[in-house]
PDB file of C-alpha atoms in Angstrom:
ATOM      1  CA  MET A   5      -8.245 -14.798 -10.122  1.00 92.00           C
ATOM      2  CA  VAL A   6      -6.069 -11.694 -10.377  1.00 96.00           C
ATOM      3  CA  GLU A   7      -2.795 -12.016 -12.281  1.00 97.00           C
ATOM      4  CA  VAL A   8       0.009  -9.507 -12.885  1.00 98.00           C
ATOM      5  CA  THR A   9       2.609 -10.182 -15.571  1.00 97.00           C
ATOM      6  CA  VAL A  10       5.797  -8.536 -16.799  1.00 97.00           C
ATOM      7  CA  THR A  11       6.846  -9.259 -20.364  1.00 97.00           C
ATOM      8  CA  PRO A  12       9.640 -10.193 -20.844  1.00 97.00           C
ATOM      9  CA  ARG A  13      10.431 -11.661 -17.407  1.00 97.00           C
ATOM     10  CA  SER A  14      14.170 -11.247 -17.981  1.00 96.00           C
ATOM     11  CA  SER A  15      15.524  -8.285 -19.943  1.00 96.00           C
ATOM     12  CA  LEU A  16      18.283  -5.715 -20.160  1.00 96.00           C
ATOM     13  CA  ALA A  17      17.751  -2.650 -17.972  1.00 94.00           C
ATOM     14  CA  ASP A  18      17.523  -0.294 -20.964  1.00 94.00           C
ATOM     15  CA  ARG A  19      14.805  -2.352 -22.689  1.00 96.00           C
ATOM     16  CA  PRO A  20      11.088  -1.673 -22.217  1.00 97.00           C
ATOM     17  CA  VAL A  21       8.854  -4.171 -20.458  1.00 97.00           C
ATOM     18  CA  GLN A  22       5.076  -4.449 -20.467  1.00 97.00           C
ATOM     19  CA  VAL A  23       3.142  -4.698 -17.207  1.00 97.00           C
ATOM     20  CA  HIS A  24      -0.357  -6.136 -17.414  1.00 98.00           C
ATOM     21  CA  VAL A  25      -2.974  -6.966 -14.780  1.00 98.00           C
ATOM     22  CA  ARG A  26      -5.915  -9.282 -15.528  1.00 98.00           C
ATOM     23  CA  GLY A  27      -8.797 -10.710 -13.549  1.00 97.00           C
ATOM     24  CA  LEU A  28     -10.007  -7.553 -11.812  1.00 97.00           C
ATOM     25  CA  SER A  29     -13.604  -6.417 -11.561  1.00 97.00           C
ATOM     26  CA  PRO A  30     -14.625  -3.774 -14.112  1.00 97.00           C
ATOM     27  CA  SER A  31     -13.793  -0.270 -12.801  1.00 97.00           C
ATOM     28  CA  GLN A  32     -12.021  -1.720  -9.747  1.00 97.00           C
ATOM     29  CA  LEU A  33      -9.574   0.718  -8.143  1.00 97.00           C
ATOM     30  CA  VAL A  34      -6.151  -0.883  -7.546  1.00 97.00           C
ATOM     31  CA  THR A  35      -2.620   0.058  -6.530  1.00 96.00           C
ATOM     32  CA  LEU A  36       0.338  -1.274  -8.493  1.00 97.00           C
ATOM     33  CA  ARG A  37       3.569  -1.303  -6.492  1.00 97.00           C
ATOM     34  CA  ALA A  38       7.051  -1.964  -7.860  1.00 97.00           C
ATOM     35  CA  TRP A  39      10.019  -2.452  -5.565  1.00 97.00           C
ATOM     36  CA  LEU A  40      13.555  -3.785  -5.522  1.00 97.00           C
ATOM     37  CA  ALA A  41      16.418  -4.090  -3.069  1.00 96.00           C
ATOM     38  CA  ASP A  42      19.810  -2.839  -4.198  1.00 95.00           C
ATOM     39  CA  GLU A  43      23.114  -4.575  -3.424  1.00 93.00           C
ATOM     40  CA  GLN A  44      23.297  -2.905   0.009  1.00 93.00           C
ATOM     41  CA  GLY A  45      19.747  -3.970   0.869  1.00 94.00           C
ATOM     42  CA  ASP A  46      18.187  -0.506   0.496  1.00 96.00           C
ATOM     43  CA  ILE A  47      14.604  -0.621  -0.804  1.00 96.00           C
ATOM     44  CA  PHE A  48      13.457   1.458  -3.783  1.00 97.00           C
ATOM     45  CA  GLN A  49       9.762   1.534  -4.625  1.00 96.00           C
ATOM     46  CA  SER A  50       7.067   3.249  -6.633  1.00 97.00           C
ATOM     47  CA  ARG A  51       3.297   2.927  -6.673  1.00 96.00           C
ATOM     48  CA  ALA A  52       0.519   4.090  -8.927  1.00 97.00           C
ATOM     49  CA  PHE A  53      -3.278   3.975  -8.657  1.00 97.00           C
ATOM     50  CA  PHE A  54      -5.344   2.670 -11.562  1.00 98.00           C
ATOM     51  CA  ARG A  55      -8.987   2.009 -12.388  1.00 98.00           C
ATOM     52  CA  ALA A  56      -9.513  -1.243 -14.292  1.00 98.00           C
ATOM     53  CA  ASP A  57     -11.195  -1.044 -17.674  1.00 97.00           C
ATOM     54  CA  GLY A  58     -14.465  -2.782 -18.599  1.00 97.00           C
ATOM     55  CA  ALA A  59     -12.644  -6.102 -19.104  1.00 97.00           C
ATOM     56  CA  GLY A  60     -11.068  -5.941 -15.645  1.00 97.00           C
ATOM     57  CA  GLU A  61      -7.578  -5.191 -16.940  1.00 98.00           C
ATOM     58  CA  VAL A  62      -4.913  -2.578 -16.213  1.00 98.00           C
ATOM     59  CA  ASP A  63      -2.136  -1.753 -18.665  1.00 97.00           C
ATOM     60  CA  PRO A  64       0.078   1.221 -17.651  1.00 97.00           C
ATOM     61  CA  GLY A  65       0.885   1.667 -21.357  1.00 96.00           C
ATOM     62  CA  ARG A  66      -2.776   2.352 -22.170  1.00 97.00           C
ATOM     63  CA  HIS A  67      -4.451   3.354 -18.903  1.00 97.00           C
ATOM     64  CA  PRO A  68      -3.514   6.537 -17.024  1.00 98.00           C
ATOM     65  CA  ALA A  69      -2.242   6.359 -13.465  1.00 98.00           C
ATOM     66  CA  LEU A  70      -4.605   8.383 -11.273  1.00 97.00           C
ATOM     67  CA  GLY A  71      -1.867   9.293  -8.789  1.00 96.00           C
ATOM     68  CA  GLY A  72       0.839   7.860  -6.590  1.00 96.00           C
ATOM     69  CA  SER A  73       4.466   8.194  -7.694  1.00 96.00           C
ATOM     70  CA  TYR A  74       3.300   9.611 -11.035  1.00 97.00           C
ATOM     71  CA  ALA A  75       0.132  10.394 -12.990  1.00 97.00           C
ATOM     72  CA  GLY A  76      -0.805   9.839 -16.606  1.00 97.00           C
ATOM     73  CA  VAL A  77       0.106   7.218 -19.190  1.00 97.00           C
ATOM     74  CA  TRP A  78       3.696   6.056 -18.637  1.00 97.00           C
ATOM     75  CA  PRO A  79       4.299   2.495 -19.885  1.00 96.00           C
ATOM     76  CA  MET A  80       7.496   2.206 -17.792  1.00 96.00           C
ATOM     77  CA  GLY A  81       6.423   4.598 -15.024  1.00 97.00           C
ATOM     78  CA  LEU A  82       6.644   2.026 -12.238  1.00 97.00           C
ATOM     79  CA  LEU A  83      10.323   1.476 -13.085  1.00 96.00           C
ATOM     80  CA  TRP A  84      11.235   5.070 -13.919  1.00 96.00           C
ATOM     81  CA  PHE A  85       9.800   6.506 -10.710  1.00 97.00           C
ATOM     82  CA  LEU A  86      11.456   4.152  -8.192  1.00 97.00           C
ATOM     83  CA  GLN A  87      12.391   6.150  -5.080  1.00 96.00           C
ATOM     84  CA  PRO A  88      14.506   5.117  -2.069  1.00 97.00           C
ATOM     85  CA  ASP A  89      12.836   4.417   1.266  1.00 94.00           C
ATOM     86  CA  THR A  90      15.907   5.976   2.931  1.00 92.00           C
ATOM     87  CA  LEU A  91      16.617   9.579   1.930  1.00 92.00           C
ATOM     88  CA  PHE A  92      19.703  10.439  -0.112  1.00 92.00           C
ATOM     89  CA  ARG A  93      20.245   6.906  -1.442  1.00 94.00           C
ATOM     90  CA  ARG A  94      20.940   6.323  -5.128  1.00 93.00           C
ATOM     91  CA  LEU A  95      20.095   3.248  -7.131  1.00 93.00           C
ATOM     92  CA  VAL A  96      23.500   2.041  -8.321  1.00 91.00           C
ATOM     93  CA  LYS A  97      24.408  -1.366  -9.714  1.00 91.00           C
ATOM     94  CA  ARG A  98      28.014  -2.326  -8.910  1.00 88.00           C
ATOM     95  CA  ASP A  99      28.028  -5.938 -10.172  1.00 90.00           C
ATOM     96  CA  VAL A 100      26.727  -5.218 -13.674  1.00 90.00           C
ATOM     97  CA  VAL A 101      27.749  -8.567 -15.182  1.00 91.00           C
ATOM     98  CA  GLY A 102      27.190 -11.127 -12.410  1.00 88.00           C
ATOM     99  CA  SER A 103      23.620 -10.554 -11.231  1.00 93.00           C
ATOM    100  CA  PRO A 104      20.423  -8.684 -12.141  1.00 96.00           C
ATOM    101  CA  PHE A 105      18.173  -6.432 -10.132  1.00 96.00           C
ATOM    102  CA  LEU A 106      15.138  -8.466  -9.081  1.00 97.00           C
ATOM    103  CA  LEU A 107      12.063  -6.280  -9.588  1.00 97.00           C
ATOM    104  CA  HIS A 108       8.919  -7.193  -7.619  1.00 97.00           C
ATOM    105  CA  LEU A 109       5.465  -6.108  -8.833  1.00 97.00           C
ATOM    106  CA  GLU A 110       2.385  -6.308  -6.629  1.00 97.00           C
ATOM    107  CA  VAL A 111      -1.300  -5.443  -7.064  1.00 97.00           C
ATOM    108  CA  PHE A 112      -3.349  -4.284  -4.059  1.00 96.00           C
ATOM    109  CA  ASP A 113      -7.082  -3.694  -3.830  1.00 95.00           C
ATOM    110  CA  GLY A 114      -8.031  -0.006  -3.533  1.00 93.00           C
ATOM    111  CA  LEU A 115      -5.704   2.859  -2.693  1.00 92.00           C
ATOM    112  CA  CYS A 116      -2.695   1.580  -0.775  1.00 88.00           C
ATOM    113  CA  LEU A 117      -0.501   4.497   0.318  1.00 84.00           C
ATOM    114  CA  VAL A 118       1.683   2.552   2.749  1.00 79.00           C
ATOM    115  CA  THR A 119       2.392  -1.152   2.592  1.00 73.00           C
ATOM    116  CA  GLY A 120       2.747  -3.013   5.879  1.00 71.00           C
ATOM    117  CA  ALA A 121       3.497  -6.621   6.742  1.00 64.00           C
ATOM    118  CA  GLN A 122      -0.234  -7.298   7.190  1.00 68.00           C
ATOM    119  CA  ASP A 123      -1.088  -6.166   3.640  1.00 82.00           C
ATOM    120  CA  ARG A 124      -1.484  -9.068   1.222  1.00 91.00           C
ATOM    121  CA  PRO A 125      -1.342  -8.365  -2.521  1.00 94.00           C
ATOM    122  CA  LEU A 126      -4.036  -9.676  -4.839  1.00 95.00           C
ATOM    123  CA  ALA A 127      -1.236 -10.849  -7.153  1.00 97.00           C
ATOM    124  CA  SER A 128       2.520 -10.475  -7.534  1.00 97.00           C
ATOM    125  CA  CYS A 129       5.345 -11.394  -9.895  1.00 98.00           C
ATOM    126  CA  GLU A 130       9.073 -10.853 -10.341  1.00 98.00           C
ATOM    127  CA  ALA A 131      11.239  -9.738 -13.253  1.00 97.00           C
ATOM    128  CA  GLU A 132      14.993  -9.661 -13.796  1.00 97.00           C
ATOM    129  CA  ARG A 133      16.666  -6.478 -15.045  1.00 97.00           C
ATOM    130  CA  TRP A 134      20.198  -7.192 -16.311  1.00 96.00           C
ATOM    131  CA  TYR A 135      22.843  -4.566 -17.043  1.00 93.00           C
ATOM    132  CA  ALA A 136      24.902  -6.739 -19.405  1.00 93.00           C
ATOM    133  CA  GLY A 137      23.830  -9.376 -21.894  1.00 91.00           C
ATOM    134  CA  PRO A 138      24.734 -13.060 -21.649  1.00 91.00           C
ATOM    135  CA  GLY A 139      28.408 -13.763 -22.268  1.00 92.00           C
ATOM    136  CA  VAL A 140      29.541 -10.132 -22.025  1.00 94.00           C
ATOM    137  CA  HIS A 141      32.981  -9.863 -20.435  1.00 93.00           C
ATOM    138  CA  ARG A 142      33.988  -6.807 -18.339  1.00 93.00           C
ATOM    139  CA  VAL A 143      37.623  -5.693 -18.470  1.00 94.00           C
ATOM    140  CA  PRO A 144      38.678  -3.006 -15.930  1.00 94.00           C
ATOM    141  CA  ILE A 145      40.766  -0.157 -17.368  1.00 96.00           C
ATOM    142  CA  ARG A 146      43.439   1.578 -15.238  1.00 96.00           C
ATOM    143  CA  GLU A 147      45.913   3.645 -17.200  1.00 95.00           C
ATOM    144  CA  GLY A 148      47.412   6.692 -15.477  1.00 95.00           C
ATOM    145  CA  ARG A 149      44.466   8.740 -14.234  1.00 96.00           C
ATOM    146  CA  VAL A 150      42.003   7.041 -16.561  1.00 95.00           C
ATOM    147  CA  ARG A 151      39.551   4.612 -14.943  1.00 95.00           C
ATOM    148  CA  GLY A 152      36.829   2.716 -16.688  1.00 94.00           C
ATOM    149  CA  ALA A 153      35.614  -0.602 -17.999  1.00 93.00           C
ATOM    150  CA  LEU A 154      35.577  -2.214 -21.408  1.00 94.00           C
ATOM    151  CA  PHE A 155      32.622  -4.493 -22.113  1.00 93.00           C
ATOM    152  CA  LEU A 156      33.433  -7.129 -24.715  1.00 95.00           C
ATOM    153  CA  PRO A 157      30.709  -9.110 -26.505  1.00 93.00           C
ATOM    154  CA  PRO A 158      30.873 -12.921 -26.456  1.00 90.00           C
TER     155      PRO A 158
END
């Protein structure tokens, strides 16, 4: 049974995570896809193609991506190379304290260039990416022409 995991499942957006796939056949060619929807509902995604090692595992931190959104060994490549489905959109988080981005990771058999509704992943998981730690309080700053926010720890 194929399994994809993200460790830790919930983390701050500037912290590294580890993606790991287990249960593949040795040398199996797979596509890892990461995607999220921003606060306006726009989809951002990346994908990379990997060949499983002799134990049937894929670790983007140890195994090179063979192509897709990037190539080579990039432990956080699936997150760093997220691109919008709609041109000229930017990934911006407005509510940095109240909710996380929900990142979806999926594993597909073979090379999967386009994902349609009929495509079923071999495995999938979700991870939360927070922009502020628990208990952090955001105070808006408006003084003359100065605009900003002060983030106070708990």
